[in-house]
Each structure stands twice: as structure tokens, then as C-alpha cells.
């Protein structure tokens, strides 16, 4: 309906241009919104207010001229001028029933658009370090990123989903050393396990598998391992110095080849677990991008060389610094440490240069809210690389907090005390987990209510929406049980008999789906789609409780069946975009 009104307004503007009322150079940006109060019509446009200055006319006078130039159309029964220049449109209620026909024609394609056609978007999300299984905190970023990407694709964008694998750097060395020390325990060595190592049961499992396949090949005497190693924190030392010394010792005693064996086994095992976990959660990627690739193929050196050539790098205290403060960051950042090693940030600069070089029109990074302070330095890097910083969009996601009763569950990856995404999925199911994760704005705090997510009541929002779909399927089964047939054409010809208030409200809600879908996609707000589906389900349940669908009057029966089948299709389309199932019985 919005598109129809927009077409009428465009025709009116062409008439005004032809009559010399407004200049040919005037370019309209037509905004049409649903009114909050039905007394003010169904839709309203502020076009006269936005065009008043370039047109050189008083907003109310311009609104009157636009209204006078509007072509006659049976869909619009009345147009009114309101306030300083708003144009209110009143729609023929019977015209809205055309949406039922359109839904039946378009089927799964109903609501899709091409507003983003011709534009390439890269969406990078989750990208958790492969140092342990994904926990319930990561799950929210996974669900949110997945739905954002699918919504963008639904409105025409060419979307590339990507996971940035941080498979280089100190955290991976800590993981490899943790695995090796657990392996030494499997060999019978008495290891005082470091306080700053990874302590989860998964580390023991990887070590056990290495010992099972390789025997004592990587074994070294613990006395040799611990010789002259600085004390750990429990013994009064520095835990960071302690673990770094153990990493260096592991590399020395194992040698490059054997250390790389342990490193790679740990990385591959955890990364495969992450991939399986995300796939089972309905999350797929076009690419798993390796940070180590940036190191080995010269991308980091190339990116830093470009920054140096443009005067953004300088040397100080033996390190190389990026002058990011010149470009909006609060301070300059180290890119090469005094020991000659590149920092994580250097890799991130190279990674974003790689994204730009691949020709994406927009790059969307979905990060945890704790990365908020990282945004200015990445924007600075984008500018230093010569890119328009508007090409980068950073969306922040608050980690979900899981509660068991009144007790908050801790989720420290290093200590191993966390609830994994897989455990959550097994307990509440994929559908409930995905639905709950995206039903609020991504930057809002979220407590995950396990009890509610597993309940089969109307208070459980995913159950409530799925049950609406199942109820419609039940009606269709009852139709077959009665031996009646549904006549689609007769139902379409009888839509004007849907005059009950519940039917009018339901049809009005159906007409909103395409605009909600487009807004949810362009604003990167999947919760808008969730709220819509809950509204649609509520309208269906209310209608179901108030009226019989399988009445003796065939015209009314088929009209109502066409209406609820349209609801069924839209529920399926919306839940499908969320990768949530549509059970036919509950």
C-alpha cells in the first residue's frame, strides 16, 4: 500500500513540474508512515515539509497543491491536510484485502524486495577466538549476525558472511601450551598447571587424544620444562610472565615442527567444534578467514607499508606506532612491538584493507559490546587506508546472561566454568534459543530465562508464534476430516464478506509485513520482525477464539480459509528468515 501511495505522489509531482509549480531539478525523498491514530487516516507523508524550501513554497500551500494534483484512485478514498503540512491518506478498507491475493500469488517470496540490489555487503560476526567452545554469550552474536545477514539478502543485497579466525598470537600460544602441559600429565608427569592457562575439560580431551595417537612422542621431563621458570601468581609471581616463559620453553623443547603439531591439533579440534556448533544452530558462512593468512601472505606488511607511505606510522621506544589520534582515536596505537612482533591491531588493519580490496560496498562488523572502545581505532585505520569510513558499520551485541534460578552462571573460557552454546541448544532447542537471542535490540542487556524458553505456554513468545501456525494447520486438517474442499477462487471472490473487526485487524497486520521486513533489514534490527510476528500471532489467536472458520456458508468459509492461509504463509516466511521451524502440530 505504501508503494501505491508513493506512485500516486510521484505522478502528482510530475504534474506540478509540468505546470511549473516546482522546478524540474527538485528531487523528492518520499517518506510514508503509518499513522498512530486511525482518525488521522491510514498513512501520512511529510513530503510538503521536506520539499518546501527547494520548491520555494509554504509547506501547507505546497501540500494543498500536491493533494490537488493527486490522480484519482479507488484505493484512496480521502486525503486530508494536517498540521504544518502533513498529507494524510485514508485507504478503502476493502482494497486492503488485495493483500490476501498477493500473498497467495507470491507465496515464499511475499515481502521480499530489491531495495539493496546491486550492493555487496560483508557481514563478519561471532569471530570468537578458537581457544574453546562457544558459550551462551557468543550465541547472541551468532543468532543476531545470522539474521541480519539473511534480512539483508531478503531485500536484495549480495551478502557475504564471514568468520574471522584469530588463529595467530599469544592466546593461541597459551592454548597450545595448555594442551601440551595436560598431555604431559597424561604421560605421567606431575605438572603444576598454570593459573593463566586454559583449564576447561576440552583441553584435557585434546591432550588425551594426542597421547592416544602419538604416545610419548612429545613428552619432556617436567624438571626440564620448569627449570628456571619464574613463579606463578599463587607462589607470589606474575602469572603473565609465568605463562609466557612456559610458552617459550614449549617452543624450545618441542622445536618448531612438534610445537606446530600440538598448536595445529588444538586449533583444528576447536575450530571444527565451533563450525559444527554454528551449523547446528542455523549459522552458515561463505568464508572462514584466517588471521595467519595475513601474516604469511604479506598482507600485514603491505598494509603497514601503505600507512607508512602516507605518513601515518612513526617509531618510538623501539616500537612502531600508528598515528590514529590524528583521525579521531583517543591515542596512537602500537602496530609493531619492540620485539618485532606485529600486534593484533596490525592484523586487523590488514584484514580491513583486505575487505576494502574485495570491493564490498559496506562492511558490517558485529562485535561484543566490550569492543566499543576498539571502534575509533578501526575507523581511523579505514580513513588512513583511503576509504570512506561510512563503508564500515559496527553493530554491538551485549552478551546474554544465563540464570539458573537466582544464581548467575559464570562463563569464563579460561577457567572452563561456562555453559556452552551446545548445552543451551540441547536444553531449550534451536528455535527458542534463536528467537530469544534476537527479540530485543542487540545493544540491550539480556537475561536468558531458561524456564520460560522451555515452557509450552502463551508466555513463551516462540511457542506463542509457532502455535499460531500449528492452529491454522489444525483447521486445515479438520477441513479434510469433514470431507469438505477449500475453493481458493470462491474464497477470493468472497473477501468482501470479511467484515468482522478481527478480520479487518488481521488483514491490516498482514499489509505491514513487507515494510517491517525492509525496515528490519535496513536498520539491522531483527527484533522488529520478532515483534511483528508476535502481533500477527496475537491477531490470529484472537480471531481463532472469537469465530468459527469452518462454517456452513461456503463463501464465508473459503474467504476465512484464504485469510488464515495468508497468515500461515507470512508466519512461515518470517520464521523462515529467523531459521525457526514451523511445526504443524504442537
XYZ file of C-alpha atoms in Angstrom:
586
model
C 0.000 0.000 0.000
C 2.916 2.338 0.702
C 4.229 1.707 -2.782
C 0.825 2.552 -4.253
C 0.692 5.889 -2.398
C 4.271 6.633 -3.424
C 3.330 6.082 -7.088
C 0.397 8.489 -6.754
C 2.612 11.144 -5.146
C 5.257 10.788 -7.858
C 2.592 11.306 -10.517
C 1.365 14.408 -8.663
C 4.884 15.840 -8.558
C 5.369 15.247 -12.269
C 2.144 17.196 -12.861
C 3.389 20.077 -10.697
C 6.694 20.111 -12.562
C 4.909 20.170 -15.899
C 2.755 23.082 -14.669
C 5.820 24.990 -13.465
C 4.726 24.933 -9.835
C 8.019 23.320 -8.797
C 11.275 23.218 -10.697
C 12.423 20.177 -12.683
C 15.522 19.931 -10.503
C 13.515 19.240 -7.338
C 14.279 15.668 -6.271
C 11.843 14.222 -3.740
C 12.668 11.866 -0.915
C 9.224 10.474 -0.243
C 8.621 9.219 3.279
C 5.323 7.500 4.031
C 4.491 6.284 7.512
C 1.525 4.574 9.081
C -0.479 6.890 11.304
C -0.747 6.141 15.000
C -4.337 7.378 15.214
C -6.862 5.970 12.685
C -8.715 9.294 12.864
C -5.765 10.781 11.001
C -6.020 8.245 8.207
C -4.014 5.125 7.453
C -0.824 6.700 6.105
C 0.827 10.116 6.271
C 3.590 11.860 4.328
C 5.727 14.851 5.321
C 6.780 15.448 1.713
C 5.487 19.025 1.633
C 7.626 19.882 4.658
C 10.813 18.458 3.138
C 10.176 19.971 -0.319
C 9.002 23.391 0.851
C 12.433 25.050 0.847
C 13.723 23.726 -2.524
C 10.295 24.396 -4.040
C 10.165 27.910 -2.560
C 6.645 27.453 -1.215
C 4.920 27.488 2.152
C 4.596 23.838 3.331
C 0.797 23.956 3.705
C 0.386 25.628 0.319
C 2.648 23.030 -1.303
C 0.708 20.228 0.423
C -2.551 21.612 -0.997
C -1.069 21.689 -4.500
C 0.211 18.118 -4.179
C -3.197 16.964 -2.967
C -4.927 18.697 -5.861
C -2.591 17.028 -8.360
C -3.024 13.520 -6.963
C -4.582 11.159 -9.532
C -7.879 9.578 -8.630
C -7.568 6.026 -7.377
C -10.174 3.768 -5.848
C -7.680 2.648 -3.188
C -7.503 6.149 -1.655
C -10.951 7.280 -0.513
C -9.876 10.552 1.111
C -6.852 12.836 1.509
C -6.554 15.462 4.251
C -4.147 18.248 5.132
C -2.930 18.205 8.741
C -0.716 20.356 10.927
C 2.072 22.357 9.267
C 1.863 20.390 6.028
C 1.321 16.674 6.572
C -0.775 14.817 4.000
C -2.968 12.067 5.461
C -4.274 9.248 3.277
C -7.423 7.257 4.060
C -7.470 3.825 2.408
C -10.536 1.905 1.286
C -10.704 -0.978 3.747
C -11.878 -3.388 1.049
C -8.829 -2.541 -1.064
C -6.560 -3.933 1.629
C -7.995 -7.376 1.015
C -5.936 -7.456 -2.172
C -3.027 -8.317 0.099
C -4.538 -11.790 0.592
C -4.434 -12.403 -3.148
C -0.886 -11.065 -3.332
C 0.302 -13.363 -0.548
C -1.185 -16.392 -2.287
C 0.458 -15.383 -5.565
C 3.909 -14.610 -4.119
C 3.996 -17.399 -1.552
C 7.500 -17.714 -0.032
C 8.539 -14.609 -1.965
C 5.974 -12.344 -0.330
C 7.644 -9.419 1.396
C 10.987 -9.745 -0.386
C 12.282 -6.678 -2.185
C 15.185 -5.424 -4.283
C 15.933 -2.231 -2.379
C 19.538 -3.384 -1.916
C 20.025 -4.773 -5.423
C 23.493 -4.250 -6.872
C 25.168 -3.668 -3.500
C 27.687 -6.043 -1.917
C 27.777 -6.323 1.866
C 30.165 -8.297 4.021
C 28.868 -9.314 7.441
C 31.526 -10.532 9.879
C 30.175 -11.978 13.102
C 30.982 -14.233 16.060
C 34.740 -14.468 15.244
C 35.416 -15.830 18.734
C 38.991 -16.895 19.396
C 39.318 -20.648 18.688
C 40.583 -21.278 22.210
C 37.484 -23.092 23.463
C 33.868 -23.978 22.682
C 31.332 -21.267 22.028
C 29.401 -20.315 25.143
C 25.931 -18.848 25.559
C 27.360 -15.339 25.369
C 28.619 -15.984 21.839
C 25.226 -17.386 20.887
C 23.563 -13.999 20.828
C 26.093 -12.614 18.361
C 25.697 -15.752 16.250
C 21.899 -15.507 16.084
C 21.914 -11.746 15.573
C 24.575 -11.784 12.852
C 22.909 -14.661 11.047
C 19.507 -12.940 10.968
C 20.962 -9.539 9.982
C 22.695 -11.193 7.018
C 19.564 -13.101 5.981
C 17.387 -9.989 6.243
C 19.791 -8.002 4.062
C 19.705 -10.792 1.499
C 15.893 -10.788 1.644
C 15.816 -7.165 0.481
C 18.207 -7.651 -2.405
C 21.751 -7.189 -1.072
C 24.501 -9.568 -2.150
C 25.672 -10.792 1.260
C 28.979 -12.415 2.176
C 29.020 -13.992 5.651
C 32.437 -14.285 7.227
C 34.096 -15.574 10.407
C 37.497 -14.057 11.212
C 39.582 -16.842 12.777
C 42.094 -15.422 15.276
C 44.481 -18.316 14.771
C 47.645 -16.343 15.478
C 49.022 -14.556 18.501
C 49.515 -15.051 22.210
C 46.133 -16.566 23.117
C 46.666 -19.408 20.668
C 50.136 -19.970 22.147
C 48.585 -20.126 25.617
C 46.119 -22.729 24.305
C 48.865 -24.821 22.687
C 50.956 -24.710 25.858
C 47.922 -25.598 27.987
C 47.266 -28.647 25.805
C 50.920 -29.711 25.968
C 51.003 -29.459 29.750
C 47.845 -31.586 30.019
C 49.469 -34.008 27.590
C 52.471 -34.246 29.939
C 50.035 -35.151 32.721
C 48.682 -37.941 30.509
C 52.282 -39.124 30.176
C 52.578 -39.297 33.971
C 54.432 -36.056 34.645
C 53.470 -34.137 37.818
C 52.513 -30.751 36.414
C 51.617 -27.680 38.455
C 49.107 -26.332 35.986
C 49.473 -22.549 35.378
C 46.792 -20.237 36.782
C 46.627 -18.361 33.472
C 46.307 -21.419 31.228
C 43.107 -22.736 29.660
C 41.607 -25.125 32.178
C 38.461 -26.479 30.524
C 37.739 -30.175 30.186
C 38.045 -29.803 26.404
C 41.790 -29.130 26.879
C 42.147 -32.468 28.678
C 40.228 -34.212 25.893
C 42.516 -32.805 23.196
C 45.590 -33.783 25.239
C 44.207 -37.295 25.786
C 43.670 -37.736 22.040
C 47.218 -36.588 21.290
C 48.618 -39.053 23.794
C 46.421 -41.815 22.419
C 47.677 -41.285 18.862
C 51.274 -40.148 19.475
C 52.214 -41.900 22.706
C 55.225 -40.243 24.374
C 56.472 -38.527 21.222
C 56.015 -35.030 22.691
C 56.975 -35.931 26.259
C 59.697 -33.966 28.022
C 60.723 -34.304 31.701
C 58.788 -31.845 33.847
C 62.042 -30.877 35.615
C 63.407 -29.694 32.275
C 60.160 -27.914 31.443
C 60.066 -25.977 34.721
C 63.800 -25.229 35.027
C 64.288 -21.505 35.880
C 60.643 -20.706 35.036
C 59.504 -17.628 37.058
C 56.966 -18.281 39.794
C 53.256 -18.324 39.027
C 50.820 -15.952 40.746
C 49.837 -18.387 43.575
C 53.537 -18.556 44.503
C 53.841 -14.762 44.565
C 54.943 -14.287 40.971
C 53.392 -12.728 37.873
C 51.010 -15.088 36.057
C 51.581 -13.358 32.697
C 55.363 -13.663 32.954
C 54.961 -17.279 34.103
C 52.791 -18.380 31.157
C 54.944 -16.500 28.624
C 58.030 -18.271 29.934
C 56.276 -21.630 29.591
C 55.272 -20.809 26.006
C 58.897 -20.021 25.180
C 60.031 -23.229 26.898
C 57.478 -25.320 24.978
C 58.701 -23.902 21.689
C 62.320 -24.561 22.617
C 61.886 -28.113 23.910
C 59.494 -29.263 21.208
C 61.121 -27.456 18.342
C 59.258 -25.699 15.575
C 57.793 -28.814 13.975
C 56.474 -30.584 17.078
C 55.219 -27.369 18.665
C 53.329 -26.662 15.456
C 51.839 -30.174 15.629
C 50.346 -29.504 19.063
C 49.286 -25.995 18.052
C 47.545 -27.223 14.898
C 45.781 -30.152 16.581
C 44.364 -27.814 19.206
C 43.282 -25.240 16.606
C 41.724 -27.787 14.236
C 39.861 -29.609 17.012
C 38.314 -26.478 18.487
C 37.606 -24.841 15.136
C 35.810 -27.925 13.854
C 33.767 -27.972 17.043
C 32.848 -24.310 16.516
C 31.893 -24.946 12.895
C 29.687 -27.898 13.819
C 28.109 -25.958 16.668
C 27.230 -22.980 14.477
C 25.905 -25.123 11.652
C 23.596 -26.950 14.058
C 22.496 -23.524 15.297
C 21.475 -22.491 11.780
C 24.525 -20.314 11.089
C 26.447 -20.684 7.836
C 29.392 -18.773 6.406
C 30.756 -18.247 2.920
C 34.281 -17.900 4.319
C 36.366 -18.683 7.397
C 39.141 -16.095 7.117
C 42.460 -16.986 8.769
C 44.454 -14.320 10.619
C 47.602 -16.368 9.990
C 46.978 -15.976 6.264
C 47.503 -12.236 6.683
C 50.874 -12.935 8.293
C 52.098 -15.475 5.768
C 50.956 -13.826 2.536
C 52.474 -10.440 3.380
C 49.161 -8.633 3.889
C 50.212 -7.140 7.239
C 53.470 -5.831 5.781
C 51.605 -4.443 2.788
C 49.037 -2.635 4.939
C 51.707 -1.128 7.195
C 53.751 -0.087 4.158
C 50.719 1.781 2.808
C 50.255 3.571 6.135
C 53.959 4.389 6.328
C 53.979 5.824 2.810
C 51.125 8.148 3.763
C 52.873 9.321 6.915
C 50.735 7.521 9.496
C 53.495 5.416 11.120
C 56.371 6.503 13.349
C 58.995 4.890 15.574
C 59.154 5.414 19.335
C 60.685 3.421 22.219
C 61.711 0.686 19.816
C 58.109 0.110 18.632
C 56.180 1.196 15.533
C 53.104 3.327 16.173
C 50.038 4.183 14.097
C 49.126 7.862 14.475
C 45.440 7.092 14.930
C 44.905 10.141 17.157
C 45.123 12.276 14.005
C 41.979 10.515 12.790
C 39.704 10.613 15.820
C 41.156 7.956 18.116
C 41.945 8.941 21.707
C 45.611 7.958 21.389
C 48.101 6.411 18.996
C 48.383 2.614 18.781
C 51.326 0.205 18.590
C 51.368 -1.948 15.451
C 54.844 -3.492 15.824
C 56.102 -4.241 19.355
C 59.658 -3.555 20.457
C 60.348 -7.310 19.998
C 59.462 -7.032 16.310
C 56.127 -8.863 16.546
C 53.006 -7.427 14.939
C 50.098 -6.651 17.260
C 46.514 -7.838 16.914
C 45.656 -4.369 15.686
C 48.168 -4.653 12.834
C 46.358 -7.801 11.705
C 43.011 -6.013 11.978
C 44.281 -3.187 9.781
C 45.389 -5.711 7.165
C 42.091 -7.572 7.430
C 40.059 -4.413 6.825
C 42.305 -3.471 3.915
C 41.567 -6.922 2.505
C 37.818 -6.308 2.919
C 38.067 -2.993 1.078
C 40.150 -4.512 -1.707
C 37.477 -7.167 -2.242
C 35.077 -4.420 -3.305
C 32.353 -4.560 -0.678
C 30.086 -1.525 -0.719
C 29.583 -1.900 3.010
C 31.464 -3.788 5.701
C 29.467 -4.747 8.799
C 31.355 -5.863 11.901
C 29.245 -7.418 14.649
C 31.182 -7.261 17.893
C 30.564 -7.815 21.563
C 29.726 -4.654 23.464
C 33.074 -4.895 25.288
C 34.749 -3.939 21.980
C 33.160 -0.491 21.973
C 36.483 1.250 22.593
C 38.015 -0.541 19.606
C 35.769 1.194 17.073
C 37.599 4.566 16.789
C 40.959 2.958 16.005
C 39.445 0.754 13.274
C 37.641 3.761 11.787
C 40.949 5.613 11.882
C 42.604 2.737 10.010
C 39.854 2.808 7.375
C 40.438 6.524 6.813
C 44.211 6.113 6.716
C 43.776 3.426 4.051
C 41.883 5.967 1.962
C 38.394 4.574 2.447
C 35.188 6.390 3.285
C 34.625 5.434 6.920
C 30.865 5.288 6.244
C 31.548 2.000 4.455
C 32.185 0.492 7.901
C 29.240 -0.234 10.172
C 29.938 -1.647 13.638
C 26.991 -3.245 15.429
C 27.455 -4.043 19.093
C 25.863 -7.007 20.850
C 25.518 -7.333 24.592
C 26.371 -10.804 25.836
C 23.350 -12.667 27.121
C 23.463 -13.561 30.799
C 22.226 -17.001 31.774
C 20.498 -17.650 35.075
C 19.650 -20.892 36.825
C 17.044 -19.805 39.319
C 18.518 -16.827 41.156
C 22.119 -17.868 40.526
C 24.024 -16.341 37.647
C 26.169 -18.824 35.719
C 29.767 -17.733 35.190
C 31.154 -18.015 31.668
C 34.949 -17.702 31.810
C 36.558 -19.502 28.870
C 39.976 -19.633 30.586
C 38.715 -21.271 33.771
C 36.433 -23.619 31.881
C 33.422 -22.697 34.017
C 30.930 -21.888 31.295
C 27.731 -23.137 29.710
C 28.326 -23.871 26.038
C 26.036 -22.872 23.229
C 25.613 -26.569 22.509
C 24.386 -27.227 26.051
C 21.927 -24.363 25.764
C 20.667 -25.625 22.414
C 20.227 -29.130 23.781
C 18.276 -27.807 26.764
C 15.933 -25.256 25.163
C 16.171 -26.128 21.467
C 17.484 -24.170 18.484
C 14.175 -22.401 17.844
C 13.784 -20.958 21.328
C 17.455 -20.000 21.553
C 17.468 -18.103 18.250
C 14.112 -16.430 18.952
C 15.108 -15.284 22.458
C 18.502 -14.043 21.304
C 17.065 -11.613 18.727
C 13.831 -10.469 20.346
C 15.482 -7.372 21.836
C 17.762 -4.702 20.402
C 21.251 -6.099 20.147
C 22.755 -3.431 22.380
C 20.243 -4.054 25.171
C 21.154 -6.163 28.183
C 19.565 -9.608 28.114
C 18.888 -12.183 30.820
C 18.143 -15.590 29.293
C 15.215 -17.198 31.108
C 15.684 -20.960 30.717
C 12.398 -21.807 32.391
C 10.392 -19.540 30.092
C 12.216 -20.740 26.983
C 11.247 -24.362 27.660
C 7.647 -23.712 28.721
C 4.700 -24.618 26.496
C 2.568 -21.636 27.427
C 1.465 -18.413 25.792
C 4.017 -16.562 27.925
C 6.757 -18.227 25.886
C 6.928 -15.969 22.787
C 8.336 -18.543 20.358
C 5.752 -21.118 21.423
C 3.037 -18.469 21.010
C 4.052 -17.706 17.407
C 4.617 -21.326 16.395
C 1.299 -22.297 17.964
C -0.484 -19.791 15.708
C 0.958 -21.597 12.694
C 0.039 -25.002 14.145
C -3.538 -23.852 14.824
C -4.018 -22.941 11.173
C -2.675 -26.347 10.153
C -5.167 -27.909 12.577
C -8.044 -26.063 10.915
C -6.970 -27.384 7.515
C -6.824 -30.924 8.902
C -10.338 -30.507 10.309
C -11.482 -29.384 6.860
C -10.248 -32.664 5.405
C -11.821 -34.651 8.241
C -15.188 -33.087 7.450
C -14.816 -34.109 3.822
C -15.011 -30.503 2.627
C -12.876 -28.929 -0.058
C -11.355 -25.483 0.006
C -12.241 -23.430 -3.086
C -9.498 -20.847 -3.496
C -11.191 -18.840 -6.266
C -14.553 -18.709 -4.480
C -12.774 -17.511 -1.351
C -11.034 -14.736 -3.294
C -14.314 -13.615 -4.830
C -15.884 -13.517 -1.356
C -13.255 -11.498 0.502
C -15.665 -8.566 0.823
C -17.631 -10.694 3.301
C -14.748 -10.493 5.796
C -16.282 -7.607 7.719
C -15.674 -8.672 11.321
C -13.366 -6.392 13.321
C -10.952 -9.265 13.941
C -10.738 -9.896 10.191
C -10.120 -6.237 9.385
C -7.381 -6.046 12.018
C -5.762 -9.233 10.753
C -5.718 -8.001 7.168
C -4.262 -4.667 8.276
C -1.479 -6.511 10.097
C -0.732 -8.604 7.009
C -0.230 -5.455 4.917
C 2.538 -4.345 7.286
C 4.833 -7.314 6.674
C 6.800 -6.026 3.634
C 7.547 -2.676 5.259
C 8.519 -4.296 8.581
C 10.854 -6.670 6.752
C 12.504 -3.844 4.843
C 12.890 -1.669 7.932
C 14.289 -4.557 9.993
C 16.858 -5.226 7.256
C 17.963 -1.658 6.572
C 18.114 -0.731 10.259
C 19.772 -4.038 11.236
C 17.060 -4.641 13.832
C 15.751 -8.226 13.708
C 13.670 -7.612 16.824
C 11.259 -5.613 14.647
C 10.418 -8.809 12.770
C 10.036 -10.706 16.067
C 7.607 -8.085 17.375
C 5.643 -8.194 14.135
C 5.295 -11.979 14.243
C 4.078 -11.794 17.833
C 1.489 -9.176 16.796
C 0.356 -11.323 13.882
C 0.116 -14.404 16.105
C -1.908 -12.463 18.655
C -4.352 -11.291 15.970
C -4.712 -14.886 14.754
C -5.282 -16.320 18.231
C -7.856 -13.627 18.977
C -9.638 -14.320 15.698
C -9.498 -18.085 16.292
C -11.042 -17.744 19.755
C -13.826 -15.428 18.570
C -15.025 -17.088 15.345
C -15.620 -20.422 13.663
C -13.766 -20.823 10.384
C -15.415 -24.000 9.122
C -18.962 -22.619 8.840
C -21.664 -23.991 6.569
C -21.698 -20.910 4.351
C -19.129 -21.853 1.690
C -18.370 -18.280 0.644
C -17.554 -17.113 4.169
C -15.750 -20.375 4.929
C -13.491 -20.123 1.905
C -12.859 -16.429 2.445
C -11.790 -17.122 6.020
C -9.649 -20.040 4.927
C -7.918 -17.803 2.391
C -7.304 -15.250 5.122
C -5.809 -17.668 7.632
C -3.762 -19.375 4.913
C -2.316 -15.964 4.100
C -1.430 -15.628 7.787
C 0.123 -19.093 7.685
C 2.278 -18.085 4.715
C 3.507 -14.877 6.336
C 4.297 -16.703 9.583
C 6.269 -19.248 7.573
C 8.116 -16.506 5.680
C 9.038 -14.591 8.823
C 10.042 -17.624 10.872
C 11.970 -18.932 7.887
C 14.096 -15.796 7.825
C 14.813 -16.376 11.502
C 15.646 -20.040 10.703
C 12.949 -21.160 13.139
C 10.782 -24.185 12.417
C 7.052 -24.112 11.680
C 5.571 -27.195 13.392
C 2.181 -28.291 12.056
C 1.112 -29.729 15.399
C 2.027 -28.779 18.962
